[in-house]
Coordinates of C-alpha atoms in Angstrom, one line a residue:
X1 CA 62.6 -51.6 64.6
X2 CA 63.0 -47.8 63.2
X3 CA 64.8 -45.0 64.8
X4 CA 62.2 -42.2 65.1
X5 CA 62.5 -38.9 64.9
X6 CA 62.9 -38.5 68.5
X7 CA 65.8 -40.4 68.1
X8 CA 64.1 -44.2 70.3
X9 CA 63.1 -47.1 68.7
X10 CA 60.1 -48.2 67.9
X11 CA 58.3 -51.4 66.3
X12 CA 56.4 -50.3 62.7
X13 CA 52.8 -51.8 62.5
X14 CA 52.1 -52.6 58.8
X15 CA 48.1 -52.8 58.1
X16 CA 47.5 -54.5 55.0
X17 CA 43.9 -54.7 53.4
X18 CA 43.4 -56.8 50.2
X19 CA 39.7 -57.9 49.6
X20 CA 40.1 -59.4 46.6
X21 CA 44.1 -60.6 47.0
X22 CA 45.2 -61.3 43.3
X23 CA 42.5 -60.7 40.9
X24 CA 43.4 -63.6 38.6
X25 CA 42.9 -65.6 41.4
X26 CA 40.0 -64.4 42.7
X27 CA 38.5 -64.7 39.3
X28 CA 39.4 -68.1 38.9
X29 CA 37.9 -69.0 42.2
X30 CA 34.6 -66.8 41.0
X31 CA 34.0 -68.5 37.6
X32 CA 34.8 -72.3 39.9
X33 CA 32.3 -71.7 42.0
X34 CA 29.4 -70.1 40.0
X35 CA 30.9 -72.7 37.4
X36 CA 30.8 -69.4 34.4
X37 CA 27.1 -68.8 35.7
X38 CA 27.3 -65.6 36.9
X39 CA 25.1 -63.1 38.8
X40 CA 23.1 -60.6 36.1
X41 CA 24.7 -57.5 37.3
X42 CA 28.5 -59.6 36.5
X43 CA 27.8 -61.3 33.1
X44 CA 28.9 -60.0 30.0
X45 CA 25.8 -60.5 28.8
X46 CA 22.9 -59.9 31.2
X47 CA 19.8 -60.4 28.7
X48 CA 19.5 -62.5 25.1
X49 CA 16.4 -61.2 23.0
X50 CA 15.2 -64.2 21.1
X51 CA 12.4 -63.0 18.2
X52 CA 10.7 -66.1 18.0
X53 CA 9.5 -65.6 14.0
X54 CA 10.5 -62.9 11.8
X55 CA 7.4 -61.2 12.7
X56 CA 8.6 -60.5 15.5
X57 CA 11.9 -59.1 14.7
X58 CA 11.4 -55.5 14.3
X59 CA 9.6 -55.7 18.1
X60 CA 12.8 -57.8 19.1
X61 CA 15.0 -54.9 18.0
X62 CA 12.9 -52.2 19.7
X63 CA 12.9 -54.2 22.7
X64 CA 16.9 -54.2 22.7
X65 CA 17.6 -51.2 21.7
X66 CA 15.9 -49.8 25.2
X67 CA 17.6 -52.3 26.8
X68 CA 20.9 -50.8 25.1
X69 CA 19.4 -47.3 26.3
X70 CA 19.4 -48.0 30.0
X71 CA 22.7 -49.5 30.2
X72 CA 22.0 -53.2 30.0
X73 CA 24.3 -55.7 28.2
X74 CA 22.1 -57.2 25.5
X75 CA 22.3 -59.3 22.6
X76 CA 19.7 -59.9 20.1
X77 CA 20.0 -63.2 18.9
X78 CA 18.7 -63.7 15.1
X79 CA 18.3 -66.5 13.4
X80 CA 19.8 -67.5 9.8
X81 CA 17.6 -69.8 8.3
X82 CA 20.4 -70.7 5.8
X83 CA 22.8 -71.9 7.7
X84 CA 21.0 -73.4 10.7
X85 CA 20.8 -77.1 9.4
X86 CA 24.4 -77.2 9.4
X87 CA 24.7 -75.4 13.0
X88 CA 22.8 -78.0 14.3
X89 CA 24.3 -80.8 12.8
X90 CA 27.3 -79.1 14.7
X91 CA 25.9 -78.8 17.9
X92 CA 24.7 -82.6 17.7
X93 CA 28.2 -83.4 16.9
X94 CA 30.5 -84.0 20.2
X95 CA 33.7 -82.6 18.0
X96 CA 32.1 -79.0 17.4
X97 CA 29.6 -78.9 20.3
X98 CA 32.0 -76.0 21.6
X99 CA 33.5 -74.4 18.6
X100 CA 30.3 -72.3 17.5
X101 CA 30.6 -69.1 19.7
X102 CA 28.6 -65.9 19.5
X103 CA 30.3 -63.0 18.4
X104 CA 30.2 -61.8 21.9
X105 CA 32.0 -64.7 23.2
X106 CA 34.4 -64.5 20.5
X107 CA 35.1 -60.9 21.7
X108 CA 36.2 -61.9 25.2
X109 CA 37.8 -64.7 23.8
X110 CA 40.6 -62.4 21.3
X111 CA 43.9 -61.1 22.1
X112 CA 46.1 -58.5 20.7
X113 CA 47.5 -61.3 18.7
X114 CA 44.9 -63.5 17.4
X115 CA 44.0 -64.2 14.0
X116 CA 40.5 -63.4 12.6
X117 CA 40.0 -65.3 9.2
X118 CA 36.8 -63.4 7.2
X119 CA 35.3 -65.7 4.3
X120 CA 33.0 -64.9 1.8
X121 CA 32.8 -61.2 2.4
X122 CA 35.8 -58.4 2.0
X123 CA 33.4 -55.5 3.0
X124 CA 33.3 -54.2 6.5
X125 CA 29.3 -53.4 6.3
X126 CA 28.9 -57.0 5.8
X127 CA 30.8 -58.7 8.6
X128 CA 28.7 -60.3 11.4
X129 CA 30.8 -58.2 14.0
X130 CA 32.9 -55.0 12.9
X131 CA 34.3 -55.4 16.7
X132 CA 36.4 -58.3 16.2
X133 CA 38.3 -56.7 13.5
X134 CA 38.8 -54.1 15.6
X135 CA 39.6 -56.1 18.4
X136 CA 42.1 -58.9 15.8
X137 CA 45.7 -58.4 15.6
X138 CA 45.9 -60.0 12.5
X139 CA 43.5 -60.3 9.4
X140 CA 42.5 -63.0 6.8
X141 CA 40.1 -62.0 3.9
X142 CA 39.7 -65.3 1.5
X143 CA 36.6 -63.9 -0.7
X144 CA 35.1 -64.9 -4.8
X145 CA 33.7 -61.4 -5.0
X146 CA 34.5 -58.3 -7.0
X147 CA 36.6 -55.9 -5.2
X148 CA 34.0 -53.6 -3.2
X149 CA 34.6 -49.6 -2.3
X150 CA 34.3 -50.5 1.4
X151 CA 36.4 -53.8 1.0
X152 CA 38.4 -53.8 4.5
X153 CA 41.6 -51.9 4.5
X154 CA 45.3 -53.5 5.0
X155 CA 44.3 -57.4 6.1
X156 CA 47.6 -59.9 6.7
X157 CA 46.7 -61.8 4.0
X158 CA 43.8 -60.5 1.2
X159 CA 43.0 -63.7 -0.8
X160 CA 40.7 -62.8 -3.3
X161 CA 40.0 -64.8 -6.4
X162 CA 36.3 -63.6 -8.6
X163 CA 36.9 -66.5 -11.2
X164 CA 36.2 -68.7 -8.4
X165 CA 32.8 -70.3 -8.1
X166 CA 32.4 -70.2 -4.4
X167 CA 34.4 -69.2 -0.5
X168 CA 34.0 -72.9 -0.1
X169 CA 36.2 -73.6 -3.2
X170 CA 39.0 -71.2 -2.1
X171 CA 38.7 -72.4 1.4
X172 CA 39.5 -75.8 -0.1
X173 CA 42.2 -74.9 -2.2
X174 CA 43.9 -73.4 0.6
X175 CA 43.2 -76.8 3.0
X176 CA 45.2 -78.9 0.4
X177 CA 48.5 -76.4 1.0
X178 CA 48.5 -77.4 4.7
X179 CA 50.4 -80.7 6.2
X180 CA 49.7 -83.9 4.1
X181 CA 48.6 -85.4 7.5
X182 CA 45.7 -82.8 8.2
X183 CA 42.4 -83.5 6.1
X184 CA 39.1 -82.2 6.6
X185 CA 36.4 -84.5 8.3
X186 CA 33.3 -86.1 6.3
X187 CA 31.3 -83.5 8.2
X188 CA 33.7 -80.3 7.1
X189 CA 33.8 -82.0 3.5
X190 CA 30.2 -82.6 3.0
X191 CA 30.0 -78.8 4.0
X192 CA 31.9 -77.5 1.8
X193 CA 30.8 -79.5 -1.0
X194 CA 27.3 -78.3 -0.2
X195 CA 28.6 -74.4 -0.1
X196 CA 30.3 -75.5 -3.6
X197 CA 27.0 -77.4 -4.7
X198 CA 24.5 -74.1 -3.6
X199 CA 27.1 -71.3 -5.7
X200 CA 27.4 -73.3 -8.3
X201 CA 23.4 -74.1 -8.8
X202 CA 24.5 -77.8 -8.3
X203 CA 27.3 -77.2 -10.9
X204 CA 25.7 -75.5 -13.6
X205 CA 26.6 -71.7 -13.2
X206 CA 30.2 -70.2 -12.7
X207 CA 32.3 -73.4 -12.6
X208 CA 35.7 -73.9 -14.0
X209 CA 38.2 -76.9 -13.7
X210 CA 39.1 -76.1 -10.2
X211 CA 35.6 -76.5 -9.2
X212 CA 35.7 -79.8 -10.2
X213 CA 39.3 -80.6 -8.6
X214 CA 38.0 -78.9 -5.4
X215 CA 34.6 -81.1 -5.6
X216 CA 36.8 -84.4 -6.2
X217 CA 39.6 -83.6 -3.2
X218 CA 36.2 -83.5 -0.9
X219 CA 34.9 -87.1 -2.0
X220 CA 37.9 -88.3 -1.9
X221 CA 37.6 -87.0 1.6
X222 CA 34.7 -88.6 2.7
X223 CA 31.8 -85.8 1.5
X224 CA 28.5 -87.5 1.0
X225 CA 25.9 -86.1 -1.9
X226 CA 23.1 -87.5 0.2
X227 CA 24.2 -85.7 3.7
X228 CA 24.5 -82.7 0.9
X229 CA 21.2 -82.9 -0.5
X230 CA 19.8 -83.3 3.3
X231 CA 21.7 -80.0 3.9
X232 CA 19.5 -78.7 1.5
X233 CA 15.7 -80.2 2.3
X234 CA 13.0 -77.2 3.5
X235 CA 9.9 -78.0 5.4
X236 CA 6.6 -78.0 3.1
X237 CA 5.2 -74.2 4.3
X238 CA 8.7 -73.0 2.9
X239 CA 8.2 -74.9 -0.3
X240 CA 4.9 -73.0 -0.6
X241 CA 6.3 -69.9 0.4
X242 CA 8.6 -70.3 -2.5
X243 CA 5.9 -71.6 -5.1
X244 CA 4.0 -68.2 -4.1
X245 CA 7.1 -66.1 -4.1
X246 CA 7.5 -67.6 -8.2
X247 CA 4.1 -67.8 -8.9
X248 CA 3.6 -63.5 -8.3
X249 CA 6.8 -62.9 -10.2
X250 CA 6.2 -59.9 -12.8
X251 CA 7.9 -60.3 -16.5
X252 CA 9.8 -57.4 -17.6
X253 CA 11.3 -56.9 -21.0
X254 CA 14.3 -58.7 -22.3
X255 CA 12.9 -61.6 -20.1
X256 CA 14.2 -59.9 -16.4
X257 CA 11.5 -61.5 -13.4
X258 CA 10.8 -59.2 -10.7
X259 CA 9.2 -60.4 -7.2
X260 CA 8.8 -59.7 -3.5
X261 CA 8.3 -62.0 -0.4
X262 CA 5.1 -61.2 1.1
X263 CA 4.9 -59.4 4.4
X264 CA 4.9 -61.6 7.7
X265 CA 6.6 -64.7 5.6
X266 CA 8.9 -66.5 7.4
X267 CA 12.3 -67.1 6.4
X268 CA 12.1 -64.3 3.7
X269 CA 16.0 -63.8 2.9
X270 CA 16.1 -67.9 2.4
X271 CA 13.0 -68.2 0.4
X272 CA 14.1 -65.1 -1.8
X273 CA 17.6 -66.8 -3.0
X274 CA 15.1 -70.2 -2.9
X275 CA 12.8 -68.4 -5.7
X276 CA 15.5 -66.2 -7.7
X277 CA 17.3 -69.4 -8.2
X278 CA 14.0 -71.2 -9.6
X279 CA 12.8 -68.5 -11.6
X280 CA 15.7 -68.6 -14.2
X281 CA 14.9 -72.5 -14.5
X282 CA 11.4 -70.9 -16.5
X283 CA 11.4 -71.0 -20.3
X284 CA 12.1 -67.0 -21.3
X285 CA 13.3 -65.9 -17.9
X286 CA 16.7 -64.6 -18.5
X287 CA 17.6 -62.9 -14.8
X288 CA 15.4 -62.8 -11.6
X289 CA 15.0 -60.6 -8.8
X290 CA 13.4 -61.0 -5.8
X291 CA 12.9 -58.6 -2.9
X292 CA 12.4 -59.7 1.0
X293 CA 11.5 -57.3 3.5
X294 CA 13.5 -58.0 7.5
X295 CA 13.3 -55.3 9.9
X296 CA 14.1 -52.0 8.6
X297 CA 16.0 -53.7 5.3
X298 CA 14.9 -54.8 1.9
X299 CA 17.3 -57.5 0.6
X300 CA 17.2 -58.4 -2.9
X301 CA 18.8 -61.5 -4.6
X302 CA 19.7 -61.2 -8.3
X303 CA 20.5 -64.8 -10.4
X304 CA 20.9 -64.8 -14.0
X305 CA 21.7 -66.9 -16.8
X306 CA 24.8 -65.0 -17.5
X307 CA 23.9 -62.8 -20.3
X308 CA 22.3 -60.1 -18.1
X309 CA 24.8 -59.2 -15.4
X310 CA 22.7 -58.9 -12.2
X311 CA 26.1 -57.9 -10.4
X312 CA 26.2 -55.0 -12.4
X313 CA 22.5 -54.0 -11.8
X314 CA 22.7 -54.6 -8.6
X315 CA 26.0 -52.4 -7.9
X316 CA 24.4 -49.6 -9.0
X317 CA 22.3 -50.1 -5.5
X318 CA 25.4 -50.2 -3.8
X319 CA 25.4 -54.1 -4.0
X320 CA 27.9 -57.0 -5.5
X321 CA 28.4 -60.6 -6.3
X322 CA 29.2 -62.0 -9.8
X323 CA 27.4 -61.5 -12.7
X324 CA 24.9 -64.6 -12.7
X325 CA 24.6 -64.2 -9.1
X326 CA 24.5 -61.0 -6.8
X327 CA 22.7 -59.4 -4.0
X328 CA 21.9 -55.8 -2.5
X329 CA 20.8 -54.6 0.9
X330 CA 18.5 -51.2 1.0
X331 CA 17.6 -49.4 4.4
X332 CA 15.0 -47.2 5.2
X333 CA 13.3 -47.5 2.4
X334 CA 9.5 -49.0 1.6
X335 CA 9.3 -52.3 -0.5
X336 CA 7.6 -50.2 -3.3
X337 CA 10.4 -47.6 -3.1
X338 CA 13.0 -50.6 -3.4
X339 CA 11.0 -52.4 -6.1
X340 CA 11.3 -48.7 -8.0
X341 CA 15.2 -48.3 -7.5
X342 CA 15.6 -51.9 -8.7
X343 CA 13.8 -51.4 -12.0
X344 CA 15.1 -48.1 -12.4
X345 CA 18.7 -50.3 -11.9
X346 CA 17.5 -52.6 -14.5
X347 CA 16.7 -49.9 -16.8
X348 CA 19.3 -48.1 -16.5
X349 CA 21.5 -51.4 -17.6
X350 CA 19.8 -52.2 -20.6
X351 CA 20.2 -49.0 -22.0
X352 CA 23.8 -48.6 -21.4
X353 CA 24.2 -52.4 -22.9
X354 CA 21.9 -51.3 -25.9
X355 CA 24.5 -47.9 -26.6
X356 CA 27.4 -50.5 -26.9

């Protein structure tokens, strides 16, 4: 009882209203029951856009970016032809069926303190999601490239080696300083070998003695040249695609190829690195260039014999690699416009090489 301020006692009535009781719990009860499948208007992501070729992919983008506009949660899922052997090979594989996450899930996933590692890239542009750097605590950049203008500012740990032939090589450098007792699987070595195997043109361009020590710790570890020549197998209309790409390629002087994926090809930022790569195995060919078109950006891939330094030709478009193999990304611009900036580029090179 209470003493009130009439001076009798009285019994105090409590009313108590808790809908939800504690919100941890009432989650946990939420994502048991739906078992993660969650209403549209609760799910972090309420629609996946899925461009089923690349000619549909500038509709796919238009399509999400309304979505975006009226306040839905969308995510527009493309495709990396690339990469998307070895993804499935993954997802057939009970050991990494759950470790390949979208950059979304990754998102609700991180916490103040986790640790994002960032291979093969040190520039903030190129990262498949700005937000989880944002979101990391801490920051790992392990990258072969030159030092870029926009590299990302004040990681943890900035690992960057440009003698190196490949990420893959540095990634398994760095494997071998861990416990004796944890090795990579035949899967993760075969990987990696095939990363090693696909900057290295099979081992004939940028390769030092560590490229062969890394290559030899991951047969020793089970990696398999046939699973990596499987990794590496296209389908015969990308084959085509590629002979085409080569066979329209334009000679310049001082033996420089110039060429351009034609519009509505599938597969375009594949089959250009595909057909740089095979237009410096020509006779007289010293350096190739080849232009793909996807979405609003023209990519170009730049491979050389290593006399020509396509990374310096391609800088100058505000792109980067090493100097028998480089890339660039242009936006907003028409593939004639970006086929004129690139020989400009190339122009530009020769006649500061010729002044020294």
């Amino acid at each position: 009882t209470y003493v009130d301020k009439d001076g009798s006692e009285k019994t105090p009535v409590v009313l108590h209203r808790a809908i939800l009781g504690s919100l941890d719990r009432f989650m946990a009860y939420l994502i048991e029951e739906t078992k993660g499948r969650f209403p549209t208007w609760l799910a972090p992501t309420q629609v996946k856009v899925l461009p089923v070729s690349e000619k549909t992919l500038d509709y796919a983008k238009d399509v999400t970016a309304k979505l975006q506009a009226a306040g839905v949660r969308v995510v527009l899922d493309e495709s990396n032809a690339s990469i998307d052997g070895a993804i499935e090979a993954m997802k057939e594989n009970k050991a990494y069926r759950d470790t390949i996450k979208t950059p979304e899930q990754a998102a609700q996933m991180m916490r103040s303190s986790s640790l994002l590692i960032i291979v093969d890239t040190q520039r903030k542009s190129s990262l498949l999601s700005a937000e989880l750097l944002e979101k990391a605590g801490k920051a790992v950049v392990i990258d072969h490239h030159r030092r870029a203008v926009d590299s990302i500012q004040n990681p943890t740990l900035n690992y960057l080696e440009a003698g190196s032939s490949s990420a893959c090589e540095m990634v398994t450098e760095v494997i071998q300083y861990f416990d004796d007792g944890l090795k990579p699987t035949t899967f993760e070595s075969g990987a990696l070998l095939a990363g090693i195997t696909m900057d290295t043109k099979h081992f004939s361009f940028n390769t030092g003695a560590r490229t062969f020590e890394a290559a030899s710790y991951l047969r020793r570890n089970g990696a398999d040249n046939t699973t990596v020549k499987m990794m590496f197998q296209d389908d015969m209309q990308t084959y085509r695609n590629r002979a085409k790409v080569v066979e329209n390629a334009i000679i310049m002087e001082q033996g420089i190829a110039i060429s351009a994926c034609p519009a509505g090809m599938e597969a375009t930022n594949l089959i250009a690195a595909q057909a740089a790569d095979e237009l410096v195995n020509i006779k007289g060919i010293q350096a190739s260039f080849v232009l793909a078109e996807r979405g609003q950006v023209i990519y170009i891939s730049g491979r050389s014999l290593g006399d020509i330094s396509v990374q310096l030709i391609l800088e100058k478009l505000g792109g980067g690699g090493h100097q028998s193999i480089a890339g660039a990304q242009l936006k907003d611009v028409t593939m004639d416009e970006a086929i004129s900036r690139l020989t400009e580029s190339i122009n530009s090179y020769l006649k500061e090489a010729h002044e020294k």
